[in-house]
PDB file of C-alpha atoms in Angstrom:
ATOM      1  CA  UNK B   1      12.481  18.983 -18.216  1.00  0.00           C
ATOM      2  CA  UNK B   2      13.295  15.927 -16.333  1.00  0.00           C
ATOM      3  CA  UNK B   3       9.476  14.714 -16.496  1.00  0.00           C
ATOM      4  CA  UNK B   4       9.708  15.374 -20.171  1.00  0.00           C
ATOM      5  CA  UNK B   5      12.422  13.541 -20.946  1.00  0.00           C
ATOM      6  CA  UNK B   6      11.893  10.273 -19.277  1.00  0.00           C
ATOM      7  CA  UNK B   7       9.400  10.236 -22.295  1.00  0.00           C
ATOM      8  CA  UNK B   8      12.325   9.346 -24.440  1.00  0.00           C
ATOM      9  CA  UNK B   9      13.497   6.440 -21.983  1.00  0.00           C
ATOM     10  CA  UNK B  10       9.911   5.039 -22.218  1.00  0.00           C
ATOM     11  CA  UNK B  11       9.461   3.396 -25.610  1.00  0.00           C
ATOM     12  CA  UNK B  12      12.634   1.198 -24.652  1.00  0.00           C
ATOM     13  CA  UNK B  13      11.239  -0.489 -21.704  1.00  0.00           C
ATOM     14  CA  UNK B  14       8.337  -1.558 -23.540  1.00  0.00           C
ATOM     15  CA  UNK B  15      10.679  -3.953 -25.362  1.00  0.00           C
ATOM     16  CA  UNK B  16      11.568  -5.499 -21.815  1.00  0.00           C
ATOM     17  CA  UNK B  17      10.193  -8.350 -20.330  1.00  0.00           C
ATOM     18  CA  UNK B  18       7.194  -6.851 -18.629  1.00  0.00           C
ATOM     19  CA  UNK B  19       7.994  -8.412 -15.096  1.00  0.00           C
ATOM     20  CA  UNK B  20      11.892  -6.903 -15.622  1.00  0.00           C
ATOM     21  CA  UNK B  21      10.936  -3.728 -16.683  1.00  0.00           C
ATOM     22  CA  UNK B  22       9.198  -3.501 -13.330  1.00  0.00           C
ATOM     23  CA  UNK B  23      11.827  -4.627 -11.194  1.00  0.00           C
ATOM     24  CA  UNK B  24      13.962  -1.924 -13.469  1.00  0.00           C
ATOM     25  CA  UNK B  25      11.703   0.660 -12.812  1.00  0.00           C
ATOM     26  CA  UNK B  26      11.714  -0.055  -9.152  1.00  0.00           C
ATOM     27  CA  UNK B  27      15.165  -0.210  -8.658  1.00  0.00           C
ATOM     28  CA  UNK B  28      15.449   3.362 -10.548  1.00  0.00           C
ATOM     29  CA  UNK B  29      13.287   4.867  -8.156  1.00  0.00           C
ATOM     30  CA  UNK B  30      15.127   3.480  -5.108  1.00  0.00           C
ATOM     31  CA  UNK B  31      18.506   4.574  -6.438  1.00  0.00           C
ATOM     32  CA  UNK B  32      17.208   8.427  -7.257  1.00  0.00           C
ATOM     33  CA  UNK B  33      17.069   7.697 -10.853  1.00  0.00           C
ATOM     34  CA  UNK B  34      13.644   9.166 -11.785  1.00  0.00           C
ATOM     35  CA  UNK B  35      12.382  12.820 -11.582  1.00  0.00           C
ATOM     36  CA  UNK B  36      11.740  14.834  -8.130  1.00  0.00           C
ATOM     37  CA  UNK B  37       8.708  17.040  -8.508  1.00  0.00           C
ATOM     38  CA  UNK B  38      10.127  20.186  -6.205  1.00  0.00           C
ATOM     39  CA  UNK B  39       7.160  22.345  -7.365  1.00  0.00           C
ATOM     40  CA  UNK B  40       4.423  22.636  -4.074  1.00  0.00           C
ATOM     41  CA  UNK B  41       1.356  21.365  -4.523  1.00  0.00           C
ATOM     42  CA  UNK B  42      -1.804  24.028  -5.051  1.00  0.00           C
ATOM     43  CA  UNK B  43      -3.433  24.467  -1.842  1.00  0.00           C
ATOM     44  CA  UNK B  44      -6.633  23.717  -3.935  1.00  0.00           C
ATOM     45  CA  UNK B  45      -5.399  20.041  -4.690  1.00  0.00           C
ATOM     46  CA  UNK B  46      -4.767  19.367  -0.256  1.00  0.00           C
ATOM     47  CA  UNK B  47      -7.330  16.795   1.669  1.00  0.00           C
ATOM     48  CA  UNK B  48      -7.858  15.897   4.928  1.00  0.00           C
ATOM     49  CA  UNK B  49      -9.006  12.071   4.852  1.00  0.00           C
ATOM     50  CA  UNK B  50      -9.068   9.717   8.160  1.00  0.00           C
ATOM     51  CA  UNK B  51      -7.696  12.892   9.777  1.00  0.00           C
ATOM     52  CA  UNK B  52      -4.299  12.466   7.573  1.00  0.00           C
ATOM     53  CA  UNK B  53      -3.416  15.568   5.413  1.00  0.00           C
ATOM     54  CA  UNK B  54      -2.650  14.738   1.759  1.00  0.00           C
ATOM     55  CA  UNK B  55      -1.251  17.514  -0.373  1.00  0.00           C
ATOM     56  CA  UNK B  56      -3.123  15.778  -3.386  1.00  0.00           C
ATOM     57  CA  UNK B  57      -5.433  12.987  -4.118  1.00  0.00           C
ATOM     58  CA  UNK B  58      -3.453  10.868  -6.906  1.00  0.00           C
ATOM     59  CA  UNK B  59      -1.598   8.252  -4.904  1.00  0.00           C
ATOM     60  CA  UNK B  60       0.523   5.289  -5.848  1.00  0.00           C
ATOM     61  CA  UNK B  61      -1.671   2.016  -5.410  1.00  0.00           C
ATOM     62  CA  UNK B  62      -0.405  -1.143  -3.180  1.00  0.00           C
ATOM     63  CA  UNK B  63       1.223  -3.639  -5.858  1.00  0.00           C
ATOM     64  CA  UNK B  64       3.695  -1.392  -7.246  1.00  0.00           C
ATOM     65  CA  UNK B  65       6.599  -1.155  -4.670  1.00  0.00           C
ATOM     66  CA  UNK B  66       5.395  -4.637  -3.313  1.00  0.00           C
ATOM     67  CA  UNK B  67       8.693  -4.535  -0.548  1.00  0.00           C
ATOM     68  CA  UNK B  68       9.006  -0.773   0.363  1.00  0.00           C
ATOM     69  CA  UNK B  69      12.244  -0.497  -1.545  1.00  0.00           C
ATOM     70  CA  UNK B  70      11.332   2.586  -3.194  1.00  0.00           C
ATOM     71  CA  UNK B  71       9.010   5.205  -0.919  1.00  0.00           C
ATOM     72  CA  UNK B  72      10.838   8.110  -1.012  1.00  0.00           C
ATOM     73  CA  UNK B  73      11.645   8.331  -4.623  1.00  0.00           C
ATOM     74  CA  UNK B  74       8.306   7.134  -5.453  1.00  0.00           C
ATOM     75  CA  UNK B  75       6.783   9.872  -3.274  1.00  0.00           C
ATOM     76  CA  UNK B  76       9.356  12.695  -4.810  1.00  0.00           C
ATOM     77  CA  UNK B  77       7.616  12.004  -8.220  1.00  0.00           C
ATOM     78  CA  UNK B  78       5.173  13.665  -6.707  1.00  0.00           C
ATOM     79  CA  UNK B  79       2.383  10.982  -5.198  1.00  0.00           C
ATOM     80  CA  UNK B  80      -0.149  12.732  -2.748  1.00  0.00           C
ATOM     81  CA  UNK B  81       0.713   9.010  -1.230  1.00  0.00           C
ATOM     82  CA  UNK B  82       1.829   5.703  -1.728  1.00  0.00           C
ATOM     83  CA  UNK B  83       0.672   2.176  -0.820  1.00  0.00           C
ATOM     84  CA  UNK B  84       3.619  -0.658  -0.222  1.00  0.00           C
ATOM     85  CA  UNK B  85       2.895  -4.489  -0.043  1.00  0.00           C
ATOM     86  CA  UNK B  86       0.912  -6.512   0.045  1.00  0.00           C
ATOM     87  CA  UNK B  87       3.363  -7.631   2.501  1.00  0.00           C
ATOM     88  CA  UNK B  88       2.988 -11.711   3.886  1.00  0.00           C
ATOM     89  CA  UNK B  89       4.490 -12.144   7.670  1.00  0.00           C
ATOM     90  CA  UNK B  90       7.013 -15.164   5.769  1.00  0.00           C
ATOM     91  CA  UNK B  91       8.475 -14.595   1.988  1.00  0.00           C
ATOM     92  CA  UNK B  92       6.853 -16.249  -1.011  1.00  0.00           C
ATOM     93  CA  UNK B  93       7.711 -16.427  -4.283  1.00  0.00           C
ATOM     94  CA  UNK B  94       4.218 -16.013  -5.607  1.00  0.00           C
ATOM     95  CA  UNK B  95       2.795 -17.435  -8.819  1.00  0.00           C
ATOM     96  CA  UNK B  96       5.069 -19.097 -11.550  1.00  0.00           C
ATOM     97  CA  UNK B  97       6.126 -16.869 -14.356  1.00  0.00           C
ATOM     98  CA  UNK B  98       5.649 -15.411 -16.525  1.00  0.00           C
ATOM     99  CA  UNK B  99       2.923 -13.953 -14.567  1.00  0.00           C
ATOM    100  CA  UNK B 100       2.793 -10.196 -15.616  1.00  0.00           C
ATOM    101  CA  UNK B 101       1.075  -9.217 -19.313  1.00  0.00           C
ATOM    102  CA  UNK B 102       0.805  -6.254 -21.133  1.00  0.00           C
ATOM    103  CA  UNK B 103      -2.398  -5.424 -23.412  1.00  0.00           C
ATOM    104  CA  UNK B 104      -0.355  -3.200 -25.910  1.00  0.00           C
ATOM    105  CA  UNK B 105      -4.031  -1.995 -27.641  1.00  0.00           C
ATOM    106  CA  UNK B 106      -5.527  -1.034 -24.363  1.00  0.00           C
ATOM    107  CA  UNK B 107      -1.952   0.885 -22.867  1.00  0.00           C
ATOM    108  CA  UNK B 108      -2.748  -1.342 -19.955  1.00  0.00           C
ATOM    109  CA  UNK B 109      -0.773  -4.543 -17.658  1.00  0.00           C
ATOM    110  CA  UNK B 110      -2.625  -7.686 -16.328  1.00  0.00           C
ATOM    111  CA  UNK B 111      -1.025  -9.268 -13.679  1.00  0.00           C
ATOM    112  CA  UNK B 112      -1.230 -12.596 -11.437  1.00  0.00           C
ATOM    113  CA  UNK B 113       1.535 -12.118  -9.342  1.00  0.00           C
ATOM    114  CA  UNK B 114       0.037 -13.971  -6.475  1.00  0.00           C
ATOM    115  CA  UNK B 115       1.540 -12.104  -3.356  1.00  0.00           C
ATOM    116  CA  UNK B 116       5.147 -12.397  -3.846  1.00  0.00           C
ATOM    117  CA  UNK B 117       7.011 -10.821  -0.988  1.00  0.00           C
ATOM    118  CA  UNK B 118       9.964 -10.293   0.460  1.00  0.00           C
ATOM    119  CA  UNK B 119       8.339 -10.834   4.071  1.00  0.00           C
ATOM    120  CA  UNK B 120       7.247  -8.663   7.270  1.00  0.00           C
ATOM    121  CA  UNK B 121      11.194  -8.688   7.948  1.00  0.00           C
ATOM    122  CA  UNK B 122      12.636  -7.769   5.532  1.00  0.00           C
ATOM    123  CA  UNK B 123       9.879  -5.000   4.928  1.00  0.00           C
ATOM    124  CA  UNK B 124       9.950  -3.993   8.356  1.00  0.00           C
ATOM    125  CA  UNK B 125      13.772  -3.199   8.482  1.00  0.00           C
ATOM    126  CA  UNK B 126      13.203  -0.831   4.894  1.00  0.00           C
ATOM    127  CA  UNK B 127      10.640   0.881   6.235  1.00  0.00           C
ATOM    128  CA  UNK B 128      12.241   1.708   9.390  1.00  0.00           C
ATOM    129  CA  UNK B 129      15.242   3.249   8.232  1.00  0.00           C
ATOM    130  CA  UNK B 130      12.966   5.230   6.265  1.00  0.00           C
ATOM    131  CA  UNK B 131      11.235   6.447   9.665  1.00  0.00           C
ATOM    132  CA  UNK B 132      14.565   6.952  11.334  1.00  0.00           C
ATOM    133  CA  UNK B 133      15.307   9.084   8.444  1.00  0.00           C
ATOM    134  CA  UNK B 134      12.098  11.006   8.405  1.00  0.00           C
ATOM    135  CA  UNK B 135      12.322  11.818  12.372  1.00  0.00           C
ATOM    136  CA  UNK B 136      16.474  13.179  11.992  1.00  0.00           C
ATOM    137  CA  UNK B 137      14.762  15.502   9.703  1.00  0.00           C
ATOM    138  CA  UNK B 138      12.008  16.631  11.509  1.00  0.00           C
ATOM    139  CA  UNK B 139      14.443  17.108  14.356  1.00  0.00           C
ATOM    140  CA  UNK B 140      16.816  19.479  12.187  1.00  0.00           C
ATOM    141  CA  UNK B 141      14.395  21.182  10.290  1.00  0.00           C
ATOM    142  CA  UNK B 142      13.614  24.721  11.709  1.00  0.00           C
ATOM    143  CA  UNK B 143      10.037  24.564  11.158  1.00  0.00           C
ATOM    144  CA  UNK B 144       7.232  23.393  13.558  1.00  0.00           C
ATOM    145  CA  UNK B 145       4.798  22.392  11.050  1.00  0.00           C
ATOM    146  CA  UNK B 146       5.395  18.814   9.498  1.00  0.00           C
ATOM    147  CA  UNK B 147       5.022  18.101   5.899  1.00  0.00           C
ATOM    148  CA  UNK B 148       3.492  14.970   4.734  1.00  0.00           C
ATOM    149  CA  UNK B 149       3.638  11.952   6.692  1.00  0.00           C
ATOM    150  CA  UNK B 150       5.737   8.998   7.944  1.00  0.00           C
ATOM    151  CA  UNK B 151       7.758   8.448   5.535  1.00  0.00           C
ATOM    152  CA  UNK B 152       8.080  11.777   3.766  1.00  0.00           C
ATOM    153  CA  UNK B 153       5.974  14.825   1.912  1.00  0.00           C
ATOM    154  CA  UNK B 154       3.246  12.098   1.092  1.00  0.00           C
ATOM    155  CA  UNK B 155       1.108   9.526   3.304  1.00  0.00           C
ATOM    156  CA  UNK B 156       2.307   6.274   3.379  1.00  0.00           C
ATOM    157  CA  UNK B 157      -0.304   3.458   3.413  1.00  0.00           C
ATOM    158  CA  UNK B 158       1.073  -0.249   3.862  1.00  0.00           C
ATOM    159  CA  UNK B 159      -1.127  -2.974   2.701  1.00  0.00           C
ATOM    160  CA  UNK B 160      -1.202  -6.444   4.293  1.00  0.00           C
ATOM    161  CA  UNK B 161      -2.098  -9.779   2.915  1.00  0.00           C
ATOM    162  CA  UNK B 162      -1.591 -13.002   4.211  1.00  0.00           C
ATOM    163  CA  UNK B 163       0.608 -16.432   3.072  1.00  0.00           C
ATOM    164  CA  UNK B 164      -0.376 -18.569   0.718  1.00  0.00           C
ATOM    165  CA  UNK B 165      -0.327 -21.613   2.718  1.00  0.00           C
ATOM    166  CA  UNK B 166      -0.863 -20.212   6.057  1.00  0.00           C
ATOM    167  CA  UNK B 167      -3.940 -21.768   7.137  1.00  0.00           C
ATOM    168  CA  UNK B 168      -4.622 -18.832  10.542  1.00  0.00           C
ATOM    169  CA  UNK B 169      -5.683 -15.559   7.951  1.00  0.00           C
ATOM    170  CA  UNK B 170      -6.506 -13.943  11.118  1.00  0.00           C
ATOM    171  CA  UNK B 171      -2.285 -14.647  12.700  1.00  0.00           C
ATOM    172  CA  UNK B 172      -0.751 -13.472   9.613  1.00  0.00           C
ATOM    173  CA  UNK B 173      -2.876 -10.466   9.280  1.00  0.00           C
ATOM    174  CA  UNK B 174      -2.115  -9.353  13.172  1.00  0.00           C
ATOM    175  CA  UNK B 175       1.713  -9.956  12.661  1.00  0.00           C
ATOM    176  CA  UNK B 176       1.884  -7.355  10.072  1.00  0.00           C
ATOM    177  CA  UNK B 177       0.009  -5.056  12.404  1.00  0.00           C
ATOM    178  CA  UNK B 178       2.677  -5.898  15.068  1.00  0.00           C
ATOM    179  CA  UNK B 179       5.198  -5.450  12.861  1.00  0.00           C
ATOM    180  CA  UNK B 180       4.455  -2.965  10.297  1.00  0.00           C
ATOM    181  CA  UNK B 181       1.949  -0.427  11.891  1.00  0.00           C
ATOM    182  CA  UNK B 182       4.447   2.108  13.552  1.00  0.00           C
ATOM    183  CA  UNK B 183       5.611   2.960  10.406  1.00  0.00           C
ATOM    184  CA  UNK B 184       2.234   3.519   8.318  1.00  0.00           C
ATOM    185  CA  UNK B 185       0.329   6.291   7.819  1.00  0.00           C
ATOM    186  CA  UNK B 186      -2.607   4.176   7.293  1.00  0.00           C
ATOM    187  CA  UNK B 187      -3.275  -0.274   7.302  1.00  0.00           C
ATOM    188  CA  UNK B 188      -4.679  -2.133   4.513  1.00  0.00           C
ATOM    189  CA  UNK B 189      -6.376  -5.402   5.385  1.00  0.00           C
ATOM    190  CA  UNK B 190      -6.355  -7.000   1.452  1.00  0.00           C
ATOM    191  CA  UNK B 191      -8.817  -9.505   1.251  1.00  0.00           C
ATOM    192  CA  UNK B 192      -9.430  -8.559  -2.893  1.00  0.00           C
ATOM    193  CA  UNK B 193      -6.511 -10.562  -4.278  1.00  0.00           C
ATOM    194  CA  UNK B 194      -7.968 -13.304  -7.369  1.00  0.00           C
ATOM    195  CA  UNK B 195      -4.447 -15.209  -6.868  1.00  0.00           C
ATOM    196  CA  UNK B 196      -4.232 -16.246  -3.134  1.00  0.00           C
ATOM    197  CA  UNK B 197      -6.225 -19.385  -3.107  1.00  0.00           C
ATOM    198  CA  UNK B 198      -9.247 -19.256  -0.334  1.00  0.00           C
ATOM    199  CA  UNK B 199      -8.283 -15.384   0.630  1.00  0.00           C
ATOM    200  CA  UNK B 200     -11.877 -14.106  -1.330  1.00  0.00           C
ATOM    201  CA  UNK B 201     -13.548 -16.340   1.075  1.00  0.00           C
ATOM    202  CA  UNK B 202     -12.648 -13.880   4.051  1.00  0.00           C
ATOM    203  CA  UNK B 203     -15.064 -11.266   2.579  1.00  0.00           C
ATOM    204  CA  UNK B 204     -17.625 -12.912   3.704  1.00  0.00           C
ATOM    205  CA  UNK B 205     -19.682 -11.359   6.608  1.00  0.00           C
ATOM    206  CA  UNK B 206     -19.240 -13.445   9.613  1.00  0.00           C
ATOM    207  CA  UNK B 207     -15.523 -14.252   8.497  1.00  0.00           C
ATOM    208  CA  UNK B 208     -14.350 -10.616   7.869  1.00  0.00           C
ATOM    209  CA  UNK B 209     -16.108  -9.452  10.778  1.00  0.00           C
ATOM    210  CA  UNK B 210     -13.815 -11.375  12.873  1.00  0.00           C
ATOM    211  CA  UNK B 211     -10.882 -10.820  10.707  1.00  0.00           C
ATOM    212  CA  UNK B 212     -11.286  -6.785  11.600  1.00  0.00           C
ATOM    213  CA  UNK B 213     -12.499  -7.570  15.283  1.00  0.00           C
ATOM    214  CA  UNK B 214      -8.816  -9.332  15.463  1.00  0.00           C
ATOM    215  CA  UNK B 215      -6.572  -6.703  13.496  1.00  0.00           C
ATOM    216  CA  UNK B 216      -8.170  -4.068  15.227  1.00  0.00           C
ATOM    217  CA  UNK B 217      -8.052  -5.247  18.852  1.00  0.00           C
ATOM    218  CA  UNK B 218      -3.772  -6.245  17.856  1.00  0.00           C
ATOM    219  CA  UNK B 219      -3.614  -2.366  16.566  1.00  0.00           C
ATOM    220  CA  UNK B 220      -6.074  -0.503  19.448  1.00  0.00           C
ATOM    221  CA  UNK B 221      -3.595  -2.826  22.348  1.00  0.00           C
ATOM    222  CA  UNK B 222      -0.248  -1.514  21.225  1.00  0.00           C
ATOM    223  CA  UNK B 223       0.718   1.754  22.679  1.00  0.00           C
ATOM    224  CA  UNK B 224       0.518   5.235  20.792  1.00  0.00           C
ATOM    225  CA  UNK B 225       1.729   8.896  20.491  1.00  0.00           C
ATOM    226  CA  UNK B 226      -0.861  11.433  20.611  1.00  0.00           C
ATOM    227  CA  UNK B 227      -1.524  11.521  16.898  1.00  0.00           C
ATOM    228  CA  UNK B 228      -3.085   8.155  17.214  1.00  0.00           C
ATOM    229  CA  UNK B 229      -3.127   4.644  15.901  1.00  0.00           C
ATOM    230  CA  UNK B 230      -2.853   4.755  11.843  1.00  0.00           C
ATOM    231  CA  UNK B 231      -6.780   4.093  10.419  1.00  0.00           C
ATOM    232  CA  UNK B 232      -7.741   0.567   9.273  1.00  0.00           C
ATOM    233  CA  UNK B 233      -8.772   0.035   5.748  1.00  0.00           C
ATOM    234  CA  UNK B 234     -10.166  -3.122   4.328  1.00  0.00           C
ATOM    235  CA  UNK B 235      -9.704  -3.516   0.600  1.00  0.00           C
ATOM    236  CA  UNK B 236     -12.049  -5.576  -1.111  1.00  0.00           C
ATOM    237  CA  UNK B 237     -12.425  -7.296  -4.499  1.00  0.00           C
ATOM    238  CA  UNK B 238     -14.608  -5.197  -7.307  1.00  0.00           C
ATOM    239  CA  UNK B 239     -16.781  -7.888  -8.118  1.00  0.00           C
ATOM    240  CA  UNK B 240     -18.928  -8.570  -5.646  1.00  0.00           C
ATOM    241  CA  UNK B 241     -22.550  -9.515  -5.501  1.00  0.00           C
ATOM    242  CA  UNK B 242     -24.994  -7.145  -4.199  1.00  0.00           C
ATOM    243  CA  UNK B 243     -25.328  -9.289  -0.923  1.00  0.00           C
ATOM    244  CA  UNK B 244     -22.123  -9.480  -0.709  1.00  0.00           C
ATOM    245  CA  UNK B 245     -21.393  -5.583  -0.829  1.00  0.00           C
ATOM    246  CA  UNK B 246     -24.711  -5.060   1.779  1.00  0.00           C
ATOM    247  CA  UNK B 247     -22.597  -7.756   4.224  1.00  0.00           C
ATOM    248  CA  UNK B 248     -19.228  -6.023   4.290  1.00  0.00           C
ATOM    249  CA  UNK B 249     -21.162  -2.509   4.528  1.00  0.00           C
ATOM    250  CA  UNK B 250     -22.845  -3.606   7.514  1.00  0.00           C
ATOM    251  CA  UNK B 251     -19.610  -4.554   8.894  1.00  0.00           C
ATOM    252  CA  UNK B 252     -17.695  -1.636   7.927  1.00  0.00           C
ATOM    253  CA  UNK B 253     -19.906   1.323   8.695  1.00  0.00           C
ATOM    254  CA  UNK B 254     -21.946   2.219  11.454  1.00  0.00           C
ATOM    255  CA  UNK B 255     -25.369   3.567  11.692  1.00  0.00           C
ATOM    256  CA  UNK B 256     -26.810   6.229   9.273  1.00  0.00           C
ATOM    257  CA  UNK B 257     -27.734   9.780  10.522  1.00  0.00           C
ATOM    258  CA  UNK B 258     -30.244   9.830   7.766  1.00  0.00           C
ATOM    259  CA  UNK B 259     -34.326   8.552   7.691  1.00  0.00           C
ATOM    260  CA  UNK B 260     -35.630   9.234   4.392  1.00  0.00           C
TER     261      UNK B 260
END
């Protein structure tokens, strides 16, 4: 009954500013002001991906809860997992607004936010407390099998992106691992954004191949429990060219058990 009647609250927001009904819809979830889905998950729905358990595949895509202010409520609507950033290692405002646009016709949002964060501190400190929290409960609870991940019943990815004027991709992108990786289920290396001038150009092969060679060497050097270093993802723009795609492949993936 809760689900269903946040369908009543939903035709008022659309009369909000589309950038404030965000940040309203944010700050609900931090505060506990949205639904908590208590039912279990089917077994049927659980997979096991980069050797991280998710209870279901529908996750919560980077973007959202740019500044990790909401994980756990976001997660207790449900999410198999949720993605926080992109985070930059200094704050930016991102682009002017307005800057966020909704396509009534299409029930859909185009946005050109451009990176604003809060910063790697700020982030860092939220996301920790949420970890502190996590492991008091793990401690308490009676059972010896734990639920979820990091931060909670669902995996927590956090997605990393660089400044806007920093001119060393490669530094920014290896603070956040510094910073950020203890708490995170999995890393997200965004190269994809349209509205971070020059970032694109990292996709291409020799440039992202030292981009990874860097954020992997900063993650592999830091010192781990026995469940590992979190896996590193590299998001890329959906518009690509074919070459394009056949670089960051070869980069990405090793060699192919198959010879057809």
């Amino acid at each position: 009954w809760l689900f269903k009647s946040t369908e009543l609250v939903n035709p008022l927001f659309a009369l909000l500013d589309a950038e404030f009904a965000h940040r309203l819809a944010v700050s609900a979830a931090a505060h506990g002001f949205v639904p908590r889905e208590k039912r279990p998950d089917p077994p049927v729905l659980g997979i096991e991906v980069w050797g991280r358990n998710f209870t279901n595949p529908i996750g919560l895509a980077a973007g959202f809860d740019k500044n990790a202010e909401a994980v756990e409520g976001l997660l207790g609507l449900g999410f198999g997992f949720v993605e926080v950033g992109s985070v930059t290692p200094q704050p930016q405002e991102g682009n002017p607004k307005p800057r966020i646009f909704r396509l009534k016709e299409h029930g859909a949002v185009v946005n050109r936010c451009g990176f604003n964060s809060e910063g790697i501190v700020v982030v860092a400190k939220r996301l920790g407390a949420q970890h502190g929290k996590r492991k008091m409960e793990e401690t308490s609870s009676s059972s010896d099998v734990k639920q979820g991940g990091k931060a909670g019943p669902g995996i927590l990815g956090v997605n990393l992106g660089k400044n806007k004027t920093s001119e060393d991709a490669g530094a920014d992108y290896v603070q956040g691992v510094h910073s950020l990786s203890q708490y995170a289920d999995y890393l997200v290396i965004n190269v994809s954004s349209p509205n971070t001038p020059g970032l694109r150009q990292l996709q291409g092969r020799k440039q992202l191949k030292e981009l990874v060679k860097k954020v992997q060497d900063a993650r592999d050097e830091m010192q781990w429990a026995e469940d590992g270093p979190p896996p590193l993802l590299v998001k890329v723009a959906p518009d690509l060219s074919k070459q394009d795609l056949e670089d960051i492949a070869a980069i990405i993936s090793n060699t192919t058990i198959s010879r057809p």
